Short mmCIF file of C-alpha atoms in Angstrom, two decimals:
data_model
loop_
_atom_site.label_atom_id
_atom_site.label_comp_id
_atom_site.label_asym_id
_atom_site.label_seq_id
_atom_site.Cartn_x
_atom_site.Cartn_y
_atom_site.Cartn_z
CA MET U 1 -10.43 49.38 21.76
CA LYS U 2 -10.19 52.90 20.35
CA LYS U 3 -11.88 51.79 17.14
CA ARG U 4 -14.69 50.21 19.10
CA LEU U 5 -15.20 53.37 21.11
CA ILE U 6 -15.34 55.47 17.96
CA LEU U 7 -17.79 53.08 16.32
CA LEU U 8 -19.92 53.00 19.46
CA ALA U 9 -19.94 56.80 19.65
CA ALA U 10 -20.85 57.03 15.97
CA LEU U 11 -23.62 54.51 16.42
CA ALA U 12 -24.93 56.23 19.54
CA LEU U 13 -24.90 59.60 17.82
CA ALA U 14 -26.60 58.17 14.75
CA VAL U 15 -29.28 56.49 16.88
CA ALA U 16 -29.74 59.62 18.91
CA GLY U 17 -29.90 61.79 15.82
CA LEU U 18 -32.28 59.54 13.95
CA GLY U 19 -34.38 58.44 16.91
CA LEU U 20 -34.52 61.41 19.20
CA GLY U 21 -34.28 64.15 16.64
CA ALA U 22 -31.46 66.11 15.08
CA ILE U 23 -28.70 66.93 17.51
CA GLY U 24 -27.73 69.81 15.28
CA ARG U 25 -31.10 71.53 15.65
CA GLY U 26 -30.48 74.85 17.26
CA ILE U 27 -26.77 74.59 16.50
CA LEU U 28 -26.85 74.24 12.74
CA PRO U 29 -29.40 75.63 10.34
CA VAL U 30 -31.79 73.14 8.78
CA PRO U 31 -30.08 72.05 5.57
CA GLU U 32 -31.69 73.04 2.32
CA VAL U 33 -31.73 70.76 -0.68
CA HIS U 34 -31.25 72.54 -3.98
CA LEU U 35 -31.70 70.44 -7.03
CA ALA U 36 -30.55 73.20 -9.31
CA PRO U 37 -27.24 74.97 -8.84
CA GLN U 38 -27.21 78.44 -7.30
CA LYS U 39 -26.11 81.51 -9.18
CA VAL U 40 -23.12 83.24 -7.69
CA PHE U 41 -22.73 86.09 -10.18
CA SER U 42 -23.54 86.94 -13.77
CA VAL U 43 -21.32 87.75 -16.71
CA GLY U 44 -23.14 89.45 -19.56
CA GLY U 45 -26.39 87.75 -18.73
CA PHE U 46 -24.81 84.35 -18.21
CA ALA U 47 -25.31 83.02 -14.70
CA VAL U 48 -22.12 81.67 -13.23
CA THR U 49 -23.28 79.04 -10.76
CA ASN U 50 -21.52 77.58 -7.75
CA THR U 51 -21.25 74.23 -9.50
CA LEU U 52 -19.64 75.85 -12.51
CA LEU U 53 -17.20 77.66 -10.24
CA SER U 54 -16.49 74.35 -8.59
CA ALA U 55 -15.88 72.73 -11.98
CA TRP U 56 -13.44 75.50 -12.88
CA LEU U 57 -11.70 75.25 -9.53
CA THR U 58 -11.42 71.48 -9.93
CA SER U 59 -10.11 71.88 -13.47
CA LEU U 60 -7.57 74.40 -12.23
CA VAL U 61 -6.44 72.08 -9.44
CA ILE U 62 -6.16 69.14 -11.87
CA ALA U 63 -4.23 71.25 -14.39
CA LEU U 64 -1.89 72.55 -11.67
CA LEU U 65 -1.38 69.11 -10.18
CA PHE U 66 -0.52 67.48 -13.49
CA GLY U 67 1.33 70.56 -14.78
CA LEU U 68 3.57 70.69 -11.72
CA GLY U 69 3.97 66.94 -11.55
CA THR U 70 5.05 66.60 -15.16
CA ARG U 71 6.96 69.89 -15.48
CA ARG U 72 10.35 68.25 -15.28
CA MET U 73 9.97 64.65 -16.25
CA ALA U 74 12.84 62.53 -15.03
CA VAL U 75 13.70 58.93 -15.74
CA VAL U 76 14.01 58.46 -11.99
CA PRO U 77 10.76 60.11 -10.86
CA GLY U 78 10.17 62.23 -7.78
CA ARG U 79 7.25 61.59 -5.46
CA LEU U 80 4.62 63.60 -7.34
CA GLN U 81 5.76 62.41 -10.74
CA GLY U 82 5.88 58.85 -9.43
CA PHE U 83 2.37 59.12 -8.03
CA LEU U 84 1.00 60.65 -11.26
CA GLU U 85 2.75 58.00 -13.33
CA PHE U 86 1.28 55.30 -11.14
CA PHE U 87 -2.16 56.89 -11.44
CA ILE U 88 -2.04 57.28 -15.22
CA GLU U 89 -0.45 53.87 -15.73
CA THR U 90 -3.18 52.23 -13.65
CA LEU U 91 -5.88 53.98 -15.70
CA TYR U 92 -4.11 53.10 -18.92
CA GLY U 93 -3.79 49.49 -17.82
CA PHE U 94 -7.53 49.41 -17.11
CA VAL U 95 -8.33 50.83 -20.56
CA ARG U 96 -5.85 48.53 -22.29
CA GLY U 97 -7.25 45.54 -20.44
CA ILE U 98 -10.67 46.11 -21.99
CA ALA U 99 -9.95 47.87 -25.29
CA GLY U 100 -6.76 46.00 -26.10
CA GLU U 101 -3.48 47.42 -27.36
CA ARG U 102 -5.06 48.52 -30.63
CA TYR U 103 -7.58 50.97 -29.20
CA ALA U 104 -6.08 51.77 -25.79
CA LYS U 105 -4.05 54.74 -27.00
CA PRO U 106 -6.74 56.51 -29.03
CA PHE U 107 -9.41 55.87 -26.40
CA PHE U 108 -7.34 56.81 -23.39
CA PRO U 109 -7.33 60.66 -23.40
CA ILE U 110 -11.13 61.07 -23.36
CA LEU U 111 -11.70 58.22 -20.92
CA ALA U 112 -9.00 59.34 -18.50
CA THR U 113 -10.27 62.92 -18.60
CA ILE U 114 -13.77 61.67 -17.76
CA PHE U 115 -12.43 59.68 -14.81
CA ILE U 116 -10.22 62.46 -13.50
CA PHE U 117 -12.87 65.15 -13.88
CA VAL U 118 -15.64 63.14 -12.21
CA ALA U 119 -13.47 61.81 -9.39
CA PHE U 120 -11.77 65.09 -8.59
CA ASN U 121 -15.09 66.93 -8.64
CA ALA U 122 -16.49 64.46 -6.13
CA TRP U 123 -13.40 64.50 -3.92
CA MET U 124 -12.97 68.27 -4.00
CA ALA U 125 -16.56 68.64 -2.80
CA LEU U 126 -15.57 66.96 0.47
CA LEU U 127 -13.31 69.89 1.36
CA PRO U 128 -14.70 72.06 4.18
CA ILE U 129 -14.83 75.16 1.96
CA TYR U 130 -17.66 73.58 -0.03
CA PRO U 131 -20.38 73.45 2.65
CA ASN U 132 -19.10 76.37 4.73
CA VAL U 133 -18.08 79.18 2.36
CA GLY U 134 -20.71 81.23 0.63
CA PHE U 135 -23.16 84.04 0.89
CA MET U 136 -24.93 84.29 4.23
CA GLY U 137 -28.68 84.48 4.64
CA GLU U 138 -30.98 84.50 7.59
CA LYS U 139 -33.73 82.11 8.45
CA ASP U 140 -35.70 81.95 11.65
CA GLY U 141 -33.36 84.53 13.10
CA GLN U 142 -30.33 82.34 12.40
CA ALA U 143 -27.56 83.12 9.95
CA TYR U 144 -26.68 80.39 7.48
CA VAL U 145 -24.92 79.88 4.18
CA ALA U 146 -27.76 80.60 1.79
CA THR U 147 -25.70 80.37 -1.39
CA HIS U 148 -22.60 78.23 -1.36
CA LEU U 149 -19.67 79.58 -3.28
CA PHE U 150 -18.72 76.08 -4.42
CA ARG U 151 -20.84 73.02 -4.86
CA SER U 152 -19.89 69.69 -6.37
CA ALA U 153 -20.27 69.97 -10.13
CA GLY U 154 -21.67 66.45 -10.17
CA THR U 155 -24.78 67.73 -8.38
CA ASP U 156 -25.47 70.05 -11.31
CA ILE U 157 -27.30 68.02 -13.93
CA ASN U 158 -25.64 70.02 -16.68
CA MET U 159 -22.25 68.51 -15.85
CA PRO U 160 -23.32 64.83 -15.98
CA LEU U 161 -25.35 65.65 -19.08
CA ALA U 162 -22.35 67.26 -20.76
CA LEU U 163 -20.20 64.23 -19.92
CA ALA U 164 -22.96 61.89 -21.12
CA ILE U 165 -23.11 63.75 -24.45
CA ILE U 166 -19.31 63.56 -24.77
CA SER U 167 -19.42 59.87 -23.95
CA PHE U 168 -22.25 59.29 -26.45
CA LEU U 169 -20.44 61.19 -29.22
CA PHE U 170 -17.23 59.35 -28.36
CA PHE U 171 -18.51 55.83 -28.83
CA GLU U 172 -20.80 56.66 -31.74
CA VAL U 173 -18.00 58.43 -33.61
CA TRP U 174 -15.74 55.45 -33.01
CA GLY U 175 -18.50 53.13 -34.19
CA PHE U 176 -18.76 55.09 -37.44
CA ARG U 177 -14.98 55.27 -37.80
CA ALA U 178 -14.73 51.53 -37.39
CA HIS U 179 -17.62 50.45 -39.59
CA LYS U 180 -18.43 53.57 -41.61
CA ALA U 181 -22.00 53.49 -42.92
CA GLY U 182 -22.21 49.80 -41.99
CA TYR U 183 -22.55 50.91 -38.38
CA LEU U 184 -26.10 52.07 -39.17
CA ARG U 185 -27.08 48.52 -40.07
CA GLU U 186 -26.90 47.81 -36.36
CA PHE U 187 -30.00 50.00 -35.96
CA PHE U 188 -31.77 49.75 -39.27
CA ARG U 189 -32.40 46.11 -40.03
CA PHE U 190 -34.88 45.51 -42.77
CA GLY U 191 -36.46 42.40 -44.11
CA ASN U 192 -37.49 40.80 -40.86
CA PRO U 193 -39.99 42.53 -38.54
CA ILE U 194 -38.34 41.09 -35.42
CA GLN U 195 -34.91 42.23 -36.55
CA THR U 196 -36.35 45.64 -37.41
CA PHE U 197 -37.79 45.87 -33.93
CA ILE U 198 -34.49 44.79 -32.34
CA GLY U 199 -32.66 47.40 -34.41
CA LEU U 200 -35.09 50.05 -33.26
CA LEU U 201 -34.63 48.98 -29.64
CA GLU U 202 -30.86 49.15 -30.16
CA LEU U 203 -31.18 52.68 -31.53
CA ILE U 204 -33.32 53.75 -28.58
CA SER U 205 -30.95 52.08 -26.13
CA HIS U 206 -28.07 54.15 -27.48
CA PHE U 207 -29.95 57.37 -26.76
CA ILE U 208 -31.15 56.04 -23.43
CA ARG U 209 -27.50 55.70 -22.46
CA VAL U 210 -27.22 59.49 -22.36
CA ILE U 211 -30.07 59.64 -19.88
CA SER U 212 -28.79 56.75 -17.77
CA PHE U 213 -25.30 58.21 -17.71
CA THR U 214 -26.64 61.59 -16.69
CA PHE U 215 -28.96 60.50 -13.94
CA ARG U 216 -26.68 57.86 -12.50
CA LEU U 217 -23.92 60.38 -11.84
CA PHE U 218 -26.26 63.21 -10.94
CA GLY U 219 -28.28 61.02 -8.56
CA ASN U 220 -25.26 59.58 -6.82
CA MET U 221 -23.51 62.90 -6.39
CA LEU U 222 -26.63 64.69 -5.21
CA ALA U 223 -27.55 61.85 -2.86
CA GLY U 224 -24.03 61.93 -1.43
CA GLU U 225 -24.26 65.64 -0.82
CA ILE U 226 -27.67 65.31 0.83
CA VAL U 227 -26.50 62.41 3.00
CA LEU U 228 -23.52 64.43 4.19
CA PHE U 229 -25.70 67.47 4.96
CA MET U 230 -28.25 65.35 6.77
CA MET U 231 -25.78 63.28 8.76
CA THR U 232 -23.94 66.42 9.81
CA PHE U 233 -27.22 68.02 10.88
CA LEU U 234 -28.46 64.90 12.66
CA THR U 235 -25.33 63.80 14.49
CA ILE U 236 -22.83 66.68 14.14
CA PHE U 237 -19.79 64.66 15.34
CA ILE U 238 -17.98 61.50 14.30
CA THR U 239 -20.76 59.87 12.24
CA PRO U 240 -20.35 62.25 9.25
CA ILE U 241 -16.70 61.19 9.06
CA ILE U 242 -17.80 57.69 8.15
CA PHE U 243 -20.00 59.11 5.41
CA TYR U 244 -17.16 61.30 4.19
CA GLY U 245 -15.12 58.11 3.81
CA LEU U 246 -18.03 56.56 1.97
CA GLU U 247 -18.26 59.56 -0.35
CA ILE U 248 -14.56 59.27 -1.21
CA LEU U 249 -15.29 55.73 -2.30
CA VAL U 250 -18.50 56.72 -4.12
CA GLY U 251 -16.66 59.46 -6.03
CA GLY U 252 -14.02 57.00 -7.25
CA VAL U 253 -16.58 54.32 -8.05
CA GLN U 254 -18.82 56.70 -10.00
CA ALA U 255 -15.85 57.99 -11.98
CA LEU U 256 -14.80 54.42 -12.70
CA VAL U 257 -18.34 53.41 -13.68
CA PHE U 258 -18.71 56.40 -16.02
CA MET U 259 -15.35 55.76 -17.63
CA GLY U 260 -15.83 51.98 -17.68
CA LEU U 261 -19.25 52.13 -19.33
CA THR U 262 -18.02 54.62 -21.93
CA LEU U 263 -15.11 52.28 -22.61
CA VAL U 264 -17.31 49.21 -22.89
CA PHE U 265 -19.73 51.00 -25.23
CA ALA U 266 -16.84 52.22 -27.36
CA VAL U 267 -15.29 48.75 -27.52
CA SER U 268 -18.69 47.32 -28.40
CA ALA U 269 -19.07 49.96 -31.12
CA VAL U 270 -15.73 49.22 -32.76
CA ALA U 271 -15.89 45.46 -32.31
CA SER U 272 -17.35 43.12 -34.91
CA HIS U 273 -21.08 43.30 -34.63
CA GLY U 274 -23.59 40.92 -36.08
CA GLY U 275 -27.08 39.98 -35.09
CA HIS U 276 -28.74 40.19 -38.45
CA GLY U 277 -26.72 37.61 -40.21
CA GLU U 278 -23.59 39.55 -40.98
CA SER U 279 -20.65 40.89 -39.14
CA HIS U 280 -18.28 43.73 -39.75
CA ALA U 281 -14.68 43.58 -38.78
CA ALA U 282 -13.51 46.46 -36.66
CA ALA U 283 -11.62 48.98 -38.70
CA GLU U 284 -8.14 50.23 -37.94
CA PRO U 285 -8.10 53.47 -35.98
CA ARG U 286 -6.96 56.40 -38.08
CA MET I 1 -22.44 89.01 2.67
CA ARG I 2 -25.84 88.85 1.12
CA ALA I 3 -26.96 85.81 -0.76
CA VAL I 4 -27.43 86.16 -4.50
CA PRO I 5 -30.99 85.17 -5.45
CA LEU I 6 -31.36 81.56 -6.46
CA LEU I 7 -31.72 80.53 -10.07
CA ALA I 8 -35.10 81.02 -11.56
CA GLU I 9 -35.19 77.39 -12.61
CA GLU I 10 -35.29 76.29 -9.01
CA ALA I 11 -38.76 77.62 -8.73
CA ALA I 12 -39.83 75.58 -11.73
CA SER I 13 -41.34 72.18 -11.39
CA GLY I 14 -40.68 68.84 -13.10
CA ILE I 15 -37.58 68.50 -15.25
CA GLY I 16 -37.12 72.26 -15.10
CA ALA I 17 -36.45 71.97 -11.38
CA LEU I 18 -33.26 70.07 -12.19
CA GLY I 19 -31.81 73.25 -13.65
CA ILE I 20 -30.96 72.11 -17.14
CA ASP I 21 -29.40 75.11 -18.82
CA TRP I 22 -28.06 74.92 -22.35
CA THR I 23 -25.52 77.67 -21.82
CA SER I 24 -24.17 75.92 -18.72
CA LEU I 25 -24.13 72.69 -20.67
CA LEU I 26 -22.08 74.33 -23.40
CA VAL I 27 -19.71 75.82 -20.83
CA TYR I 28 -19.23 72.38 -19.28
CA LEU I 29 -18.51 70.92 -22.71
CA VAL I 30 -15.96 73.64 -23.42
CA ASN I 31 -14.50 73.23 -19.94
CA PHE I 32 -14.13 69.49 -20.51
CA ALA I 33 -12.53 70.06 -23.91
CA VAL I 34 -10.04 72.56 -22.48
CA LEU I 35 -9.24 70.29 -19.53
CA GLY I 36 -8.87 67.33 -21.89
CA ALA I 37 -6.48 69.30 -24.10
CA ILE I 38 -4.42 70.45 -21.10
CA LEU I 39 -4.27 66.94 -19.71
CA TYR I 40 -3.44 65.52 -23.12
CA PHE I 41 -0.46 67.79 -23.67
CA PHE I 42 0.78 68.17 -20.10
CA ALA I 43 -0.08 64.81 -18.59
CA TYR I 44 -0.95 61.90 -20.87
CA LYS I 45 1.55 62.67 -23.59
CA ARG I 46 4.39 63.35 -21.16
CA ILE I 47 3.61 60.54 -18.73
CA LEU I 48 2.85 57.88 -21.33
CA GLY I 49 5.87 59.08 -23.33
CA MET I 50 8.03 58.76 -20.22
CA LEU I 51 6.61 55.32 -19.45
CA ASP I 52 7.31 54.24 -23.03
CA ALA I 53 10.80 55.75 -22.89
CA ARG I 54 11.48 54.06 -19.56
CA SER I 55 10.21 50.71 -20.74
CA SER I 56 12.33 50.95 -23.92
CA ARG I 57 15.28 51.95 -21.77
CA ILE I 58 14.71 49.00 -19.47
CA ARG I 59 14.30 46.73 -22.50
CA GLU I 60 17.52 48.08 -24.01
CA SER I 61 19.32 47.65 -20.70
CA LEU I 62 18.08 44.09 -20.43
CA GLU I 63 19.11 43.39 -24.02
CA GLU I 64 22.49 44.98 -23.35
CA ALA I 65 22.90 42.93 -20.18
CA GLU I 66 21.93 39.81 -22.12
CA ARG I 67 24.39 40.70 -24.87
CA ALA I 68 27.12 41.33 -22.31
CA ARG I 69 26.29 38.04 -20.59
CA ARG I 70 26.44 36.23 -23.93
CA GLU I 71 29.72 37.91 -24.85
CA SER I 72 31.16 37.11 -21.46
CA GLN I 73 30.05 33.50 -21.84
CA GLU I 74 31.56 33.34 -25.31
CA GLN I 75 34.79 34.83 -24.00
CA ARG I 76 34.83 32.38 -21.12
CA GLU I 77 34.20 29.51 -23.51
CA ALA I 78 36.95 30.79 -25.83
CA MET I 79 39.28 31.15 -22.87
CA GLU I 80 38.45 27.67 -21.64
CA ARG I 81 38.91 26.35 -25.16
CA SER I 82 42.32 28.03 -25.56
CA LEU I 83 43.27 26.87 -22.05
CA ARG I 84 42.25 23.34 -22.97
CA GLU I 85 44.14 23.58 -26.27
CA GLY I 86 47.17 24.99 -24.45
CA ARG I 87 47.01 22.22 -21.90
CA GLU I 88 46.71 19.63 -24.64
CA ALA I 89 49.57 21.23 -26.58
CA GLY I 90 51.65 21.30 -23.41
CA GLN I 91 50.89 17.68 -22.69
CA GLN I 92 51.67 16.77 -26.26
CA ALA I 93 54.95 18.74 -26.12
CA LEU I 94 55.77 17.05 -22.83
CA ALA I 95 55.04 13.65 -24.33
CA GLU I 96 57.13 14.47 -27.37
CA ALA I 97 59.94 15.73 -25.14
CA ARG I 98 59.73 12.55 -23.07
CA GLU I 99 59.78 10.47 -26.22
CA ALA I 100 62.73 12.45 -27.59
CA ALA I 101 64.54 12.15 -24.29
CA GLU I 102 63.88 8.41 -24.25
CA ARG I 103 65.04 8.16 -27.81
CA TYR I 104 68.12 10.21 -27.01
CA ARG I 105 68.81 8.15 -23.91
CA GLU I 106 68.51 4.96 -25.92
CA GLN I 107 70.73 6.42 -28.62
CA GLN I 108 73.29 7.45 -26.02
CA ALA I 109 73.10 4.06 -24.34
CA GLU I 110 73.46 2.33 -27.68
CA GLN I 111 76.34 4.57 -28.59
CA ALA I 112 77.96 3.96 -25.21
CA ARG I 113 77.47 0.25 -25.61
CA ALA I 114 78.99 0.39 -29.09
CA GLU I 115 81.91 2.48 -27.90
CA ALA I 116 82.43 0.17 -24.94
CA ALA I 117 82.38 -2.83 -27.26
CA GLN I 118 84.76 -1.06 -29.58
CA LEU I 119 87.06 -0.19 -26.68
CA LEU I 120 86.87 -3.72 -25.43
CA GLU I 121 87.63 -5.05 -28.86
CA ARG I 122 90.49 -2.62 -29.22
CA ALA I 123 91.79 -3.58 -25.79
CA ARG I 124 91.54 -7.22 -26.69
CA GLU I 125 93.28 -6.55 -29.94
CA GLU I 126 96.02 -4.66 -28.18
CA ILE I 127 96.35 -7.42 -25.57
CA ARG I 128 96.49 -9.98 -28.31
CA GLN I 129 99.09 -7.96 -30.18
CA GLU I 130 101.07 -7.48 -26.98
CA ARG I 131 100.85 -11.15 -26.23
CA ASP I 132 101.78 -12.10 -29.76
CA ALA I 133 104.63 -9.63 -29.63
CA ALA I 134 105.72 -11.01 -26.30
CA VAL I 135 105.45 -14.58 -27.53
CA GLU I 136 107.30 -13.62 -30.67
CA GLN I 137 109.92 -11.88 -28.65
CA VAL I 138 110.22 -14.82 -26.25
CA ARG I 139 110.31 -17.11 -29.17
CA SER I 140 112.99 -15.14 -30.92
CA GLU I 141 114.97 -14.64 -27.77
CA PHE I 142 114.59 -18.28 -26.81
CA GLY I 143 115.74 -19.29 -30.27
CA ALA I 144 118.73 -17.03 -30.07
CA LEU I 145 119.43 -18.32 -26.61
CA ALA I 146 119.11 -21.86 -27.79
CA VAL I 147 121.41 -21.13 -30.70
CA SER I 148 123.83 -19.40 -28.33
CA ALA I 149 123.62 -22.31 -25.92
CA ALA I 150 124.16 -24.75 -28.73
CA GLU I 151 127.15 -22.80 -29.93
CA ARG I 152 128.60 -22.88 -26.46
CA ILE I 153 127.86 -26.58 -26.10
CA ILE I 154 129.54 -27.23 -29.31
CA ARG I 155 132.49 -25.07 -28.27
CA ARG I 156 132.90 -26.84 -24.91
CA SER I 157 133.15 -30.46 -24.08
CA LEU I 158 129.93 -32.06 -23.90
CA ASP I 159 130.00 -33.49 -20.32
CA ALA I 160 126.99 -33.64 -18.18
CA ASP I 161 128.04 -30.96 -15.80
CA ALA I 162 129.10 -28.63 -18.52
CA HIS I 163 125.82 -29.26 -20.24
CA ARG I 164 123.87 -28.37 -17.11
CA ASP I 165 125.99 -25.33 -16.51
CA LEU I 166 125.41 -24.16 -20.01
CA ILE I 167 121.68 -24.54 -19.68
CA ASP I 168 121.63 -22.71 -16.34
CA GLU I 169 123.75 -19.96 -17.79
CA ALA I 170 121.45 -19.61 -20.73
CA LEU I 171 118.43 -19.48 -18.50
CA ALA I 172 120.09 -16.93 -16.24
CA GLU I 173 120.86 -14.76 -19.26
CA ARG I 174 117.32 -15.03 -20.42
CA ASP I 175 115.96 -14.03 -16.99
CA ALA I 176 118.40 -11.14 -16.92
CA GLY I 177 117.25 -10.16 -20.39
CA ALA I 178 113.60 -10.36 -19.36
CA GLY I 179 114.23 -8.27 -16.24
CA ARG I 180 115.81 -5.55 -18.38
CA ASN I 181 112.86 -5.49 -20.60
#
């Protein structure tokens, strides 16, 4: 009964907000959409943005969480150690399931860091300090947070781009480690025009991955932020909670997708690859 | 608080509006590397090491339990074997004891029978000797009596009454002699 009431209220508020106009108008300032991050302060000419601050805060929280949780490792774990072990073991199991025992250990640190960094950045951004703490401005005679102190690092294209570059370097380096110069034969296939064309497409597709990685994460994180702003402005109560729940899920899914794709590309790079009449056995990791 | 002016890139259009900044990109890369290193040394290494250690400990415990179970089974089997051997040895000893007892009983019975037969034989022998002695004695006494009677007959007149008296006297002497003996 309670659940139904909450759902009905959420629905009514959503309908009212979308159909009759924003309920938050006059109460909340009209949300602004910033594609680029906002500068909070400068250090020697370098602009420290709110997304960068957020990334540092997230990194600090992650480091503290794992540092405290693993400070005194015990055979019989406490709650935090048990949770962290469960978390890491689940991630490791996922990586091992796809990469196999041979590559799971060398692949794991980069992949797990990608997952943890992306997920925690997304989840941290749901904390109330993110939309509500910052530098005040005034618009139409109303005070509002003009520059947020923290903003999800995923909404700064530089972060997804940096991760995409790391991911790209990761699977390409592993491809070269596994097949050495033979890895290039995947892209440069001579003798047959069709094969040459396929090789060229393969080469382009590898670089396209950087772009797809970047914009997938950036788009999802930015869209999530905008949806939360808009739903809060439109309905103020109850309905945003549902979207907050959705964003928790989206953060985890995006982290998993980023890590999973990097893993699949890396496995594909180290695995035997043929296509132009020859195959190369995957080399032992060194 | 006053808001810090927005980034210049935000005013740009196209891809520039996204705010791609190479310095920020580099900082993110460095940030990721530092975070990765921290996580590697303080999380992955410790946690995966602990998981490995725990799984080897569990494996060792299981192996130890299996070893203990096997040893216990072996000991139980050995105990059952020795119990069975002991029982068999006991039964064998009992059978041997029974056999020896039977043999001894038979020996004793045989011996008793032999002794009894010997005693019987000896008794018979003694009876026979006694009888022979008695017969001999009777014979000798009767002879002497007869001789004595004959002497007396010869010494007296040989009438019928005297003859009868002599015989009666001789018989009475013999009975008196037998009663003394």
